[in-house]
């Protein structure tokens, strides 16, 4: 990569904020782009809260946090923000048409040699890359929530990703302190292929009356020594994202093991998306 110090993050949601923070903490100048100014404000508030937490825990010094924060700019101007980017990471809503339309716009403003990456968790990277005139410069960089805490990045090799692009993506992920694992462009990649069916199964169990939500979560925490229960995890990931992943696994494989749980869809339809809306399987202040 010619210059890895200028990163543009498209989308100011939970993942966009986390990715921006991780890149800024590693010394990169980051610009977060979103159409909605309120989303950009929320993004900065999320970063502030996360940095504050890292300082409070002694994981990061006050100075390092202030410097990371100062490296993050926000804007609604897509053209200007991608114009000088060495790497563009897209983390917008999980909708193929939305992502492709955005990438078409990016392509007309971004440098030809810029590394292009999507953080999609449920769509085909190859299909998103078809909207770019530089599919050989395109790959998946899939981060995990909360991004400032979880070290993994799945580096997804799409059908037309060049070997040099893949190497650069691996080097970039390593340079921001993450552990990259290369994987193919298959539904769910590695983690979601295994994790989301488990979460979906917990929702089936809830629907079957196996136990209350709180007890299902406690059981898996205490009986399997997991950091959080599956329903609390769905609330953290976002029920819309969880549903999108399980639907994608079901659609792509036609395997009945991946049948989306009815309750998951019901909650998504009601706008109860988990932590980000204050209610999912649990309520949040
Ligand atoms: N920013 C900064 N630090 C944070 C943070 C954030 N947003 N969230 C948690 N932390 C820190 C805490 O400060 C704490 O630090 P110390 O270890 O130094 O004390 C540490 O992380 C643990 O946090 P807590 O003590 O508050 O609570 P916890 O021990 O329950 O951990 C958790 C919280 C990190 C979220 C943990 O429960 C966990 O790892 N859960 C599983 C998360 C998971 O599986 N994520 C993957 C989801 S799948 C995905 O994201 C991909 C997709 O495409 C859907």
Short mmCIF file of C-alpha atoms and ligand atoms in Angstrom, two decimals, residues 14-15 18 21 46-47 49-59 94 119-122 142-150 154 188-189 191-192 195-196 199 221 226-229 233-234 236-238 241-242 245 275, ligand 1:
data_model
loop_
_atom_site.label_atom_id
_atom_site.label_comp_id
_atom_site.label_asym_id
_atom_site.label_seq_id
_atom_site.Cartn_x
_atom_site.Cartn_y
_atom_site.Cartn_z
CA UNK A 14 -21.44 0.74 15.91
CA UNK A 15 -18.96 -1.01 13.62
CA UNK A 18 -15.18 0.85 16.42
CA UNK A 21 -11.23 4.06 16.78
CA UNK A 46 -19.35 6.11 21.09
CA UNK A 47 -15.63 6.60 20.48
CA UNK A 49 -17.10 6.53 25.76
CA UNK A 50 -14.93 3.65 24.60
CA UNK A 51 -11.66 5.59 24.92
CA UNK A 52 -12.70 6.77 28.36
CA UNK A 53 -13.31 3.16 29.37
CA UNK A 54 -9.90 2.08 28.09
CA UNK A 55 -8.25 4.93 30.03
CA UNK A 56 -10.23 4.12 33.18
CA UNK A 57 -9.11 0.49 32.99
CA UNK A 58 -5.50 1.55 32.46
CA UNK A 59 -5.36 -0.10 29.02
CA UNK A 94 -26.36 -4.78 5.40
CA UNK A 119 -17.00 -5.04 6.68
CA UNK A 120 -20.04 -7.01 5.53
CA UNK A 121 -21.05 -9.82 7.85
CA UNK A 122 -23.76 -11.43 5.73
CA UNK A 142 -14.55 -8.20 8.90
CA UNK A 143 -14.24 -6.81 12.43
CA UNK A 144 -15.97 -8.02 15.60
CA UNK A 145 -18.06 -6.12 18.11
CA UNK A 146 -16.80 -4.50 20.33
CA UNK A 147 -14.02 -3.67 17.87
CA UNK A 148 -11.73 -1.96 20.42
CA UNK A 149 -11.68 -5.18 22.48
CA UNK A 150 -11.87 -8.14 20.08
CA UNK A 154 -11.35 -11.94 9.01
CA UNK A 188 -20.75 -16.24 7.30
CA UNK A 189 -17.00 -16.62 6.68
CA UNK A 191 -17.01 -16.86 12.93
CA UNK A 192 -20.56 -16.08 11.85
CA UNK A 195 -21.58 -18.39 16.01
CA UNK A 196 -24.83 -17.12 14.49
CA UNK A 199 -27.39 -17.65 18.65
CA UNK A 221 -22.28 -18.17 30.84
CA UNK A 226 -18.73 -17.92 27.76
CA UNK A 227 -18.33 -14.17 28.35
CA UNK A 228 -22.02 -13.58 27.70
CA UNK A 229 -25.13 -15.60 26.92
CA UNK A 233 -24.88 -11.49 22.46
CA UNK A 234 -27.64 -11.10 19.85
CA UNK A 236 -24.93 -6.69 21.36
CA UNK A 237 -24.53 -7.66 17.69
CA UNK A 238 -27.91 -6.17 16.80
CA UNK A 241 -27.55 -7.97 11.81
CA UNK A 242 -28.10 -11.36 13.47
CA UNK A 245 -26.59 -13.33 8.82
CA UNK A 275 -28.66 -2.54 22.75
N1 LIG B 1 -14.74 -0.15 24.35
C1 LIG B 1 -13.65 -0.29 25.12
N2 LIG B 1 -13.51 -1.24 26.04
C2 LIG B 1 -14.56 -2.08 26.21
C3 LIG B 1 -15.73 -1.99 25.45
C4 LIG B 1 -15.80 -0.97 24.48
N3 LIG B 1 -16.86 -0.82 23.70
N4 LIG B 1 -16.57 -2.99 25.84
C5 LIG B 1 -15.93 -3.67 26.80
N5 LIG B 1 -14.72 -3.12 27.03
C6 LIG B 1 -13.70 -3.61 27.94
C7 LIG B 1 -14.01 -3.34 29.38
O1 LIG B 1 -13.58 -2.06 29.76
C8 LIG B 1 -13.24 -4.44 30.06
O2 LIG B 1 -11.87 -4.11 30.18
P1 LIG B 1 -10.88 -4.89 31.22
O3 LIG B 1 -10.79 -6.31 30.77
O4 LIG B 1 -9.62 -4.14 31.09
O5 LIG B 1 -11.56 -4.75 32.56
C9 LIG B 1 -13.36 -5.60 29.12
O6 LIG B 1 -13.64 -5.03 27.83
C10 LIG B 1 -14.48 -6.50 29.52
O7 LIG B 1 -15.67 -5.74 29.64
P2 LIG B 1 -16.66 -5.77 30.90
O8 LIG B 1 -15.89 -6.04 32.12
O9 LIG B 1 -17.54 -4.57 30.84
O10 LIG B 1 -17.67 -6.90 30.59
P3 LIG B 1 -17.40 -8.32 30.05
O11 LIG B 1 -16.26 -8.94 30.75
O12 LIG B 1 -18.72 -8.98 30.02
O13 LIG B 1 -16.94 -8.06 28.55
C11 LIG B 1 -17.46 -8.08 26.28
C12 LIG B 1 -17.76 -7.44 27.62
C13 LIG B 1 -16.07 -7.66 25.83
C14 LIG B 1 -18.50 -7.55 25.29
C15 LIG B 1 -17.53 -9.63 26.45
O14 LIG B 1 -18.73 -9.98 27.06
C16 LIG B 1 -17.41 -10.36 25.14
O15 LIG B 1 -16.34 -10.52 24.58
N6 LIG B 1 -18.57 -10.86 24.65
C17 LIG B 1 -18.63 -11.60 23.40
C18 LIG B 1 -18.60 -10.65 22.26
C19 LIG B 1 -18.63 -11.36 20.94
O16 LIG B 1 -18.72 -12.56 20.81
N7 LIG B 1 -18.54 -10.53 19.88
C20 LIG B 1 -18.57 -11.03 18.52
C21 LIG B 1 -19.94 -10.82 17.97
S1 LIG B 1 -20.01 -11.37 16.30
C22 LIG B 1 -19.60 -10.00 15.43
O17 LIG B 1 -19.37 -8.95 15.90
C23 LIG B 1 -19.49 -10.20 13.97
C24 LIG B 1 -20.69 -10.01 13.19
O18 LIG B 1 -20.55 -9.80 12.00
C25 LIG B 1 -22.05 -10.17 13.71
#
